[in-house]
Short mmCIF file of C-alpha atoms in Angstrom, two decimals:
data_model
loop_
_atom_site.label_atom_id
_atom_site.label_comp_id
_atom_site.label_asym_id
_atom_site.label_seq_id
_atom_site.Cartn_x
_atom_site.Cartn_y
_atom_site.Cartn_z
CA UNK M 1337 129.92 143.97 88.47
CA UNK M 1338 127.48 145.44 91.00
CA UNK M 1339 125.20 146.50 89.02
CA UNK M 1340 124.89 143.55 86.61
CA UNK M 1341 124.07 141.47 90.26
CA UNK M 1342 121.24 143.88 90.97
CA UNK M 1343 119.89 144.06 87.52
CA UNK M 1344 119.76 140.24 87.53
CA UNK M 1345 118.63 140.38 91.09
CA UNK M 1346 115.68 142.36 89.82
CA UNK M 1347 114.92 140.20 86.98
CA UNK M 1348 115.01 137.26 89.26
CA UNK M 1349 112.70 138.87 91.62
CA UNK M 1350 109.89 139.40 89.16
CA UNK M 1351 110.06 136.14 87.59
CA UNK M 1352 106.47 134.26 87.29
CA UNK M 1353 106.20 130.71 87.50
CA UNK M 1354 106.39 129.34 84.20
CA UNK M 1355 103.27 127.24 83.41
CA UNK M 1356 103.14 123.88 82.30
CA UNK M 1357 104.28 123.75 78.39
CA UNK M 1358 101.24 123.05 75.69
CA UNK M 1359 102.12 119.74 75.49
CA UNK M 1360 101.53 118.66 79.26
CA UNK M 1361 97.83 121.41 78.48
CA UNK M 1362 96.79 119.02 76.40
CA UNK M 1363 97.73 115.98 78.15
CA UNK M 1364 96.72 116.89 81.88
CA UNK M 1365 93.88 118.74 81.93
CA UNK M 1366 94.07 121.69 84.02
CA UNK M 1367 90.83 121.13 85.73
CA UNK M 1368 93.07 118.58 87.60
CA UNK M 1369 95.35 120.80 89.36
CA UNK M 1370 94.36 123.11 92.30
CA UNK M 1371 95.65 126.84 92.48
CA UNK M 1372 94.42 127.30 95.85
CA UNK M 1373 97.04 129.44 97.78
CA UNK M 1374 96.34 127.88 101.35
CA UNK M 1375 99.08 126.42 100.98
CA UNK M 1376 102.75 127.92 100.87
CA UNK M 1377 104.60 126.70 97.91
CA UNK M 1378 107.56 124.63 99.29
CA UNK M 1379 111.00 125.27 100.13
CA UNK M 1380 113.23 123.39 97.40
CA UNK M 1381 115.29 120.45 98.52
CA UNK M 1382 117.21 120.20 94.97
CA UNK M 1383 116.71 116.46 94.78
CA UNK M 1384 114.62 114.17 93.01
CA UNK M 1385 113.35 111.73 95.38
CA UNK M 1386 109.83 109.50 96.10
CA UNK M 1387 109.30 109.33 99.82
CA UNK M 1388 112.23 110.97 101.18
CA UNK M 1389 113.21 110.11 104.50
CA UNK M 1390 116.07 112.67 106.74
CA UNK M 1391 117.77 112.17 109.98
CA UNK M 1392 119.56 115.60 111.46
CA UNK M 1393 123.08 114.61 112.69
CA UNK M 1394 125.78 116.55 113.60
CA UNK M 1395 124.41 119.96 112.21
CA UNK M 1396 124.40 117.76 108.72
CA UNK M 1397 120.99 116.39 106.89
CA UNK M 1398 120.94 112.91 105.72
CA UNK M 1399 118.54 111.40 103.38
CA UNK M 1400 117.33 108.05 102.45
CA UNK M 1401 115.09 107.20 99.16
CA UNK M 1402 114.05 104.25 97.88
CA UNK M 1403 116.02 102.96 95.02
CA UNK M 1404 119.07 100.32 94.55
CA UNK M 1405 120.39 99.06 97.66
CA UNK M 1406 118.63 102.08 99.11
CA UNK M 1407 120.78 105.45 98.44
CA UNK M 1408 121.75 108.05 101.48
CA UNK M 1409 122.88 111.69 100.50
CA UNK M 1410 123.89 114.43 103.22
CA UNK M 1411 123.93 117.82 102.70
CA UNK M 1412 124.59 120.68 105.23
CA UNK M 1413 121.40 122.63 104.39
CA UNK M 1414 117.97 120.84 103.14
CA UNK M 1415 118.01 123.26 100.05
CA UNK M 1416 121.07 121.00 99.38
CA UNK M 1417 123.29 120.66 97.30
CA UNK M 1418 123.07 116.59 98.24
CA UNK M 1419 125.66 114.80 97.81
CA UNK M 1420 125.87 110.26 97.59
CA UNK M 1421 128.11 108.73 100.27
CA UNK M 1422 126.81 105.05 99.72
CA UNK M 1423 123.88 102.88 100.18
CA UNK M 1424 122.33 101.41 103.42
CA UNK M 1425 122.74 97.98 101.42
CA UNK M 1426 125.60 96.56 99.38
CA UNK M 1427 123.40 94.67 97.45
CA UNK M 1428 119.71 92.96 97.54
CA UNK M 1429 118.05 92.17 101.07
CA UNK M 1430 118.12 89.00 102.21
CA UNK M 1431 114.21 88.98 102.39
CA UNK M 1432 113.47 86.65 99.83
CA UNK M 1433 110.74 88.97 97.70
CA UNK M 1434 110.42 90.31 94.77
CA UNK M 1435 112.61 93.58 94.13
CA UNK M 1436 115.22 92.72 96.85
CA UNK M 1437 117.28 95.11 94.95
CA UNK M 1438 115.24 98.07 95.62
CA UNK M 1439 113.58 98.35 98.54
CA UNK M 1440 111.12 101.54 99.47
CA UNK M 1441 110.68 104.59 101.60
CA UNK M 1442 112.90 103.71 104.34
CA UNK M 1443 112.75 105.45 107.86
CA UNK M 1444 116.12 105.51 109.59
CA UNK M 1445 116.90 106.46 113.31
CA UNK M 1446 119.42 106.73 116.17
CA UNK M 1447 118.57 104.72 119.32
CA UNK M 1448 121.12 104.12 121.84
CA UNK M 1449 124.46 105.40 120.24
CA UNK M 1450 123.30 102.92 116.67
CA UNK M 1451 121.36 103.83 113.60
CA UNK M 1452 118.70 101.60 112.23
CA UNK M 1453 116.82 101.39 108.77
CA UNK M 1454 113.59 100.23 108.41
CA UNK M 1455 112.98 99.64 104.83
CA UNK M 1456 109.93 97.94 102.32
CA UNK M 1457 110.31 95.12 99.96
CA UNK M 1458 107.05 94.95 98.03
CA UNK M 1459 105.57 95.11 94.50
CA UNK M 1460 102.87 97.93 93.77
CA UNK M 1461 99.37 96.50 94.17
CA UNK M 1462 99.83 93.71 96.26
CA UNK M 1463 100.10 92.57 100.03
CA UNK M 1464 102.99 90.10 99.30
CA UNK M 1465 104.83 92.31 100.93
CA UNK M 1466 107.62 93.08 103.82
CA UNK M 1467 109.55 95.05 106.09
CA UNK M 1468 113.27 94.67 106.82
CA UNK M 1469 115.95 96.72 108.96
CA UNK M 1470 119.55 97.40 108.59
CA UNK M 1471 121.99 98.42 111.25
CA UNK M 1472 125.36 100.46 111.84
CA UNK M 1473 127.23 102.07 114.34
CA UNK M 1474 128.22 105.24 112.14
CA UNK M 1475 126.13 107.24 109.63
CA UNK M 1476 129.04 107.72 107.90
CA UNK M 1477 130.96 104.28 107.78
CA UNK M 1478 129.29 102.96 104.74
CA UNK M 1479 128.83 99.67 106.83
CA UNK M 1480 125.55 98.37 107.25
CA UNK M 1481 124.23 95.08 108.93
CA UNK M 1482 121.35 93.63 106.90
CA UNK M 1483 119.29 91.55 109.95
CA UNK M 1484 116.11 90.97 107.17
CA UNK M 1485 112.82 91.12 107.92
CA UNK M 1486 110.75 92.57 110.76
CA UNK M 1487 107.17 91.91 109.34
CA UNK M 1488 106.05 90.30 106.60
CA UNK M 1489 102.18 90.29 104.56
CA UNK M 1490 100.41 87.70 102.96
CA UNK M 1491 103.94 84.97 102.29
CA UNK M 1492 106.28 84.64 104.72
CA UNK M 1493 107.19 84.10 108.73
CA UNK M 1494 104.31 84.44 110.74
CA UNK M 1495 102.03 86.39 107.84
CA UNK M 1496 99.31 84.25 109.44
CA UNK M 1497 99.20 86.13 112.90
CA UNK M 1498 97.11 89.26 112.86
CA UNK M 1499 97.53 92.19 111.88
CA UNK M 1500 99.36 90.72 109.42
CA UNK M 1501 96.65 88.59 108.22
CA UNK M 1502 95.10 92.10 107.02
CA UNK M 1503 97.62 94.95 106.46
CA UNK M 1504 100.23 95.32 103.86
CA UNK M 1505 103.76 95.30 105.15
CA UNK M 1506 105.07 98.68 103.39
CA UNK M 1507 105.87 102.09 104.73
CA UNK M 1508 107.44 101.58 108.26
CA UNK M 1509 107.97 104.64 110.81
CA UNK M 1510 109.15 104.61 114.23
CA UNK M 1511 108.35 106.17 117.53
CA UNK M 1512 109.36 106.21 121.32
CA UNK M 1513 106.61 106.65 123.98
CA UNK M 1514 107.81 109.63 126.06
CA UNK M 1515 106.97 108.32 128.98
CA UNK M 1516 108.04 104.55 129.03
CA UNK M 1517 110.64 104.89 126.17
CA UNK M 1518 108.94 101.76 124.86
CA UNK M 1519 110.07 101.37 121.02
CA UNK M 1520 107.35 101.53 118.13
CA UNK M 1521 106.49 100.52 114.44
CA UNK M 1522 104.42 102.11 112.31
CA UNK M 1523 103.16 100.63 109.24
CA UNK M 1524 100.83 100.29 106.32
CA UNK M 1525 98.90 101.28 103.45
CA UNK M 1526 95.47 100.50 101.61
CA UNK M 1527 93.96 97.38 103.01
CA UNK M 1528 92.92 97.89 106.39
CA UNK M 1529 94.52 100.98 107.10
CA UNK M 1530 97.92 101.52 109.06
CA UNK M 1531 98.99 99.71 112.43
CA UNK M 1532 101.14 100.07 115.39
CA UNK M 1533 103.32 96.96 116.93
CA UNK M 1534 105.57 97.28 119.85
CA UNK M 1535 109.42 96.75 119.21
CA UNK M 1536 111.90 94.93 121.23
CA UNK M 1537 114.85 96.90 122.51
CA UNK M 1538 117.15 96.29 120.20
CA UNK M 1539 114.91 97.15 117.41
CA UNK M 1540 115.53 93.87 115.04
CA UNK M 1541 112.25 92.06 116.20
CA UNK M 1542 108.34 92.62 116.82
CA UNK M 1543 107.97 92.91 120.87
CA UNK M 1544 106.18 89.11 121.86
CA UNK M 1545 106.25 88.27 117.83
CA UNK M 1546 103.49 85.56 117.70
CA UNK M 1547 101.13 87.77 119.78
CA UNK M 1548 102.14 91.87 118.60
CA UNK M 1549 100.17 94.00 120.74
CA UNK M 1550 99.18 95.95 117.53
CA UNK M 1551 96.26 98.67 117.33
CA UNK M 1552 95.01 100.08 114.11
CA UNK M 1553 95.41 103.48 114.25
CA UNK M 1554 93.99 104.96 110.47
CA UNK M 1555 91.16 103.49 108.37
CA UNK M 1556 88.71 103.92 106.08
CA UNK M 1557 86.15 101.73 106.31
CA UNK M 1558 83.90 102.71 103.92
CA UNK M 1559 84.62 102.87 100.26
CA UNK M 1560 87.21 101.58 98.24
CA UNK M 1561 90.12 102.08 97.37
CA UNK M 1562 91.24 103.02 101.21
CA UNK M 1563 94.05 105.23 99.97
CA UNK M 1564 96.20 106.04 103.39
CA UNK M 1565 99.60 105.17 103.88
CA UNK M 1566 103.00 106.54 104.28
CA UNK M 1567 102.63 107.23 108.21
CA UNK M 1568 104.85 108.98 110.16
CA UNK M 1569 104.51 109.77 114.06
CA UNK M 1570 106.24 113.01 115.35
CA UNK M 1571 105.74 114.17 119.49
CA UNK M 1572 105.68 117.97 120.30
CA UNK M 1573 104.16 118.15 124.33
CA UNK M 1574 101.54 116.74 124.83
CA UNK M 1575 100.14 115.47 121.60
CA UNK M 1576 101.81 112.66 119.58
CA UNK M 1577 100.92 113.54 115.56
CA UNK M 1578 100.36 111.13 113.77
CA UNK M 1579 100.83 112.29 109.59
CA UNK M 1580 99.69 109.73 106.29
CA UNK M 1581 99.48 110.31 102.66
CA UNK M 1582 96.02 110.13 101.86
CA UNK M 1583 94.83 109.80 97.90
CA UNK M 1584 96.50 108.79 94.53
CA UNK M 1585 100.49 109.39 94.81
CA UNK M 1586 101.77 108.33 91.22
CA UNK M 1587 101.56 106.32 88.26
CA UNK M 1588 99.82 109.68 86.97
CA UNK M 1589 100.66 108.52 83.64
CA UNK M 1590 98.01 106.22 83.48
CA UNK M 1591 95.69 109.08 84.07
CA UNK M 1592 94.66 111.73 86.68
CA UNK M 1593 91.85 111.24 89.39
CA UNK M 1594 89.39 113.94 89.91
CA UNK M 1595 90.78 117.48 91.86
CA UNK M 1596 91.00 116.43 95.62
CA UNK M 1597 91.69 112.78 95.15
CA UNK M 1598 95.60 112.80 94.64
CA UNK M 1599 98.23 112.84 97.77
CA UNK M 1600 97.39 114.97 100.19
CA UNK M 1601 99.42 115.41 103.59
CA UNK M 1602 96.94 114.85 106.22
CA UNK M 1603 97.04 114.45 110.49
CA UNK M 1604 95.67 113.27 113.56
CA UNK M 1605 96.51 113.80 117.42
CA UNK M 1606 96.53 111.73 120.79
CA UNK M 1607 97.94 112.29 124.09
CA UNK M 1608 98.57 108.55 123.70
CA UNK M 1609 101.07 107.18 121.42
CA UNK M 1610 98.39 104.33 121.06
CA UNK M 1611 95.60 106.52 120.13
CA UNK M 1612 93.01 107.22 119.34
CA UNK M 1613 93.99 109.60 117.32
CA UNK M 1614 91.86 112.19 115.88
CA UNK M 1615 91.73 115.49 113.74
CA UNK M 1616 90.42 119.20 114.24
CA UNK M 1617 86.85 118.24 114.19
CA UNK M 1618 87.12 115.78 116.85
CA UNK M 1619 86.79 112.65 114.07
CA UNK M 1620 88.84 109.26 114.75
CA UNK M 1621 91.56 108.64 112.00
CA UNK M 1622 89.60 104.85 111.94
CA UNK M 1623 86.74 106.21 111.12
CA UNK M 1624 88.17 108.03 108.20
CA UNK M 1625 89.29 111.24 109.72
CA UNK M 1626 92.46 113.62 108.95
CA UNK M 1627 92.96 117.16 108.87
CA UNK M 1628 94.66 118.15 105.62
CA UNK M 1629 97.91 120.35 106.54
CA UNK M 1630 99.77 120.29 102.91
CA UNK M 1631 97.87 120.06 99.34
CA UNK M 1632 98.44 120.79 95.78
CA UNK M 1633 98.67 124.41 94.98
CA UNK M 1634 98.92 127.28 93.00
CA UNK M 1635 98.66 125.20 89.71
CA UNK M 1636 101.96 124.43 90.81
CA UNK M 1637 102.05 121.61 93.37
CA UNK M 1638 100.89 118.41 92.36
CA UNK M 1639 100.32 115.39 95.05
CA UNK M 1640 102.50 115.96 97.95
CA UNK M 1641 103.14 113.01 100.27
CA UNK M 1642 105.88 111.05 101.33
CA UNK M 1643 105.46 113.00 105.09
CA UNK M 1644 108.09 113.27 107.55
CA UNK M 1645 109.10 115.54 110.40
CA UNK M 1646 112.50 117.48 111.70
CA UNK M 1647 112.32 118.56 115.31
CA UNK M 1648 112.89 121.71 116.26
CA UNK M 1649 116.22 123.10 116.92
CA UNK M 1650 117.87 126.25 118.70
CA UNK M 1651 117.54 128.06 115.16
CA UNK M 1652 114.60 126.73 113.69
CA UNK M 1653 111.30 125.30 114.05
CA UNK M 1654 109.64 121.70 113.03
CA UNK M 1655 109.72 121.27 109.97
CA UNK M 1656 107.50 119.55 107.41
CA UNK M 1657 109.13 117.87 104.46
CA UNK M 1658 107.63 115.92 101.89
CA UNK M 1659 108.20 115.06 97.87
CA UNK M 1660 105.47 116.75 94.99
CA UNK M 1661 105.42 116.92 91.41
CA UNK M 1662 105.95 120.07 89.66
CA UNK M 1663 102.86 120.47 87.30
CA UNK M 1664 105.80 122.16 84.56
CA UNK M 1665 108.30 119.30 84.86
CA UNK M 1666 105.97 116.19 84.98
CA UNK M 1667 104.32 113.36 86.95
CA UNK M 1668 106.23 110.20 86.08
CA UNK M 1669 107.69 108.76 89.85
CA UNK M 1670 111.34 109.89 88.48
CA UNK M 1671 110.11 113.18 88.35
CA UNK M 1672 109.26 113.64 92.11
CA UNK M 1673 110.93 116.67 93.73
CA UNK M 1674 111.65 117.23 97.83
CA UNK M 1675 109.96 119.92 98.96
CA UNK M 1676 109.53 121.21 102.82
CA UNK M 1677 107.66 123.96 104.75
CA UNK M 1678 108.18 125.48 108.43
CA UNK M 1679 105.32 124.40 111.03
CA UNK M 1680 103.43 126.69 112.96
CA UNK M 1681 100.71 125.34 115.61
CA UNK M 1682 97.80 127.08 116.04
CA UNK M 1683 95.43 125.89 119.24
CA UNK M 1684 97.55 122.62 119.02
CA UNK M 1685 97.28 121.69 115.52
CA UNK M 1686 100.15 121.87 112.97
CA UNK M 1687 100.23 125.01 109.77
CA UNK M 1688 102.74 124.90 107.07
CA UNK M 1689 104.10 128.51 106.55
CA UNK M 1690 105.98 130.18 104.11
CA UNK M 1691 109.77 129.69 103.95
CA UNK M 1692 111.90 132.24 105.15
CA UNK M 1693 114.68 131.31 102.11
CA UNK M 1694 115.97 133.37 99.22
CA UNK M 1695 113.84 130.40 97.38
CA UNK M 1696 110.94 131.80 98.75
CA UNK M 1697 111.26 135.00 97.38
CA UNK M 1698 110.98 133.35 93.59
CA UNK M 1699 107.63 133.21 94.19
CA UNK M 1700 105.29 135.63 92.12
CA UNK M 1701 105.01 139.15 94.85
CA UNK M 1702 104.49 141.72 92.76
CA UNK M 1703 104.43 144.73 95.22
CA UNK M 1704 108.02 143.45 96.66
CA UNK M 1705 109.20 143.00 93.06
CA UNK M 1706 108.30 147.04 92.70
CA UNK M 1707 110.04 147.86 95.66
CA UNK M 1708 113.19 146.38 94.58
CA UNK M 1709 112.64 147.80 90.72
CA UNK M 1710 112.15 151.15 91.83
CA UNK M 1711 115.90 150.60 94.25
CA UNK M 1712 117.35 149.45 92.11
CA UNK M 1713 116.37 152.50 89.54
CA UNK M 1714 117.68 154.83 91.85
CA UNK M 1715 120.71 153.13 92.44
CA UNK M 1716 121.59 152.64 89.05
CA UNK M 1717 120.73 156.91 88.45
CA UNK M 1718 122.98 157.78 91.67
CA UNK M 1719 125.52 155.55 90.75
CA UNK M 1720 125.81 155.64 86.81
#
């Protein structure tokens, strides 16, 4: 029995990444993919998900995806397994849009003993678009309170009052100003970039609706398309991070953009939760900056985006977690995987590291792989 586990230990150890079939050769290029190894391949969630979203609770990880009636899955460990305990909805919003019955990348928090959902109802490329939030008093209850929209683009209740006027209502994220514990909403994508609006207390309303004290806070405003979205604000003293998707992040199908144009996990930094943010070269994130901390890699990793952050905890550090495509499995939106990395800082700015997992060690490391062959020979010779 022991020596069949170390045999297959061994095996396991020296395994190679298998490379995308002949098929997906001679659909997808491989001048598409990077094999750069900047970039640590990620830790694997064991879930197929498009913008994952994850709350820590109660030493237990639970996730939110878009999907029907959005779906939540908790797990003890983020390499899973995940297991579905219900939906944040128990059936379509009542934000009158189209594809009520499956809203997108929701954020949810806890603020003041009560959990809150902020989740998209859109259509891809369009601004008629909005975001809603749903409410409970336990994670775990199955009971949510759908209170409808918080924002809404291009139709709707006050879509006429800037920023609304030029934004698309998709991709909400929340953060608290350290100092004043004043509520915020993140937003956006395309268009004119993402925006920041104050929330009221209670979280179910834009702070002074008619007049939202909004800033932009990431733009491009040269070029087209303007491919950021998918914000998400994180604090670690002093700087408040600010993370987007920049590039392409699906409908692959259709065809691939040139190397360095797909999702790409990128940042900015502030001492001020209202900016201006900027990157390692000093550039505003209006003016088109970002300092790329996760990209596709090793032929492997395809278009990573979808960008959130755990805190740190007693046992670990942040951590970075984020869905790819696999360039062996494929690059339809059902095929998205979660992946996540450890974050290092180094003179203030965020590094995704290599996991310290048994997954990790699956990766190609040949002179490890010898050192456990040539154990493993010797055990088998002492022992046989």
């Amino acid at each position: 029995m022991l020596r069949g586990y170390i045999i297959s230990l061994a095996c396991l150890l020296g395994m190679v990444q298998g490379a995308p079939s002949e098929n997906l050769k001679l659909a997808h290029p491989p001048n598409v993919f990077s094999k750069t190894e900047k970039y640590p391949l990620p830790n694997q969630g064991h879930l197929d998900v498009h913008d994952p979203n994850i709350l820590q609770y109660e030493n237990n990880f639970y996730l939110f995806k878009g999907g029907i009636q959005v779906p939540i899955f908790k797990s003890s460990s983020l390499s899973g397994p995940w297991t579905k305990i219900g939906t944040v909805l128990d059936g379509p919003t009542v934000i009158e849009k189209q594809n009520r019955t499956r809203p997108w990348a929701p954020t949810t928090v806890e603020w003041k003993g009560k959990f809150y959902c902020f989740y998209t109802v859109s259509k891809n490329g369009v601004r008629n678009s909005a975001i809603g939030v749903a409410s409970t008093d336990s994670i775990e209850s199955g009971s949510w309170t759908d209170h409808g929209g918080l924002i809404y683009t291009e139709k709707g209740p006050l879509s006429h009052v800037w920023p609304y006027t030029v934004s698309n209502a998709i991709d909400a994220s929340f953060i608290v100003d350290q100092q004043t514990e004043q509520p915020y909403l993140l937003y956006g994508s395309y268009w004119h970039g993402i925006f920041q609006v104050p929330l009221a207390d209670d979280l179910l309303s834009i702070k002074n609706a008619e007049k939202p004290d909004a800033k932009n806070l990431v733009y491009l405003p040269d070029g087209k398309p303007k491919p950021d979205e998918g914000s998400f604000m994180s604090y670690k003293d002093p700087y408040y991070y600010l993370w987007f998707s920049h590039g392409k992040c699906c409908h692959f199908d259709k065809g691939f953009p040139s190397m360095g144009q797909e999702y790409s996990i990128r940042v900015g930094r502030s001492k001020d939760v209202r900016g201006p943010f900027v990157d390692k070269h000093g550039k505003e994130l209006t003016e088109g900056g970002g300092t790329t901390v996760y990209d596709s890699n090793h032929g492997i990793v395809y278009a990573p985006g979808g960008v959130g952050v755990l805190p740190a905890t007693t046992t670990d550090p942040e951590i970075l977690y984020y869905h790819y495509l696999n360039t062996s499995v494929g690059f339809l939106h059902g095929d998205a995987l979660l992946g996540w990395s450890y974050l290092d800082y180094e003179d203030g700015w965020p590094v995704a590291r290599e996991s310290k997992s048994f997954a990790s060690t699956l990766q190609p490391n040949y002179t490890f792989t010898m050192v456990i062959i040539l154990f493993t020979t010797g055990f088998l010779w002492l022992h046989g």
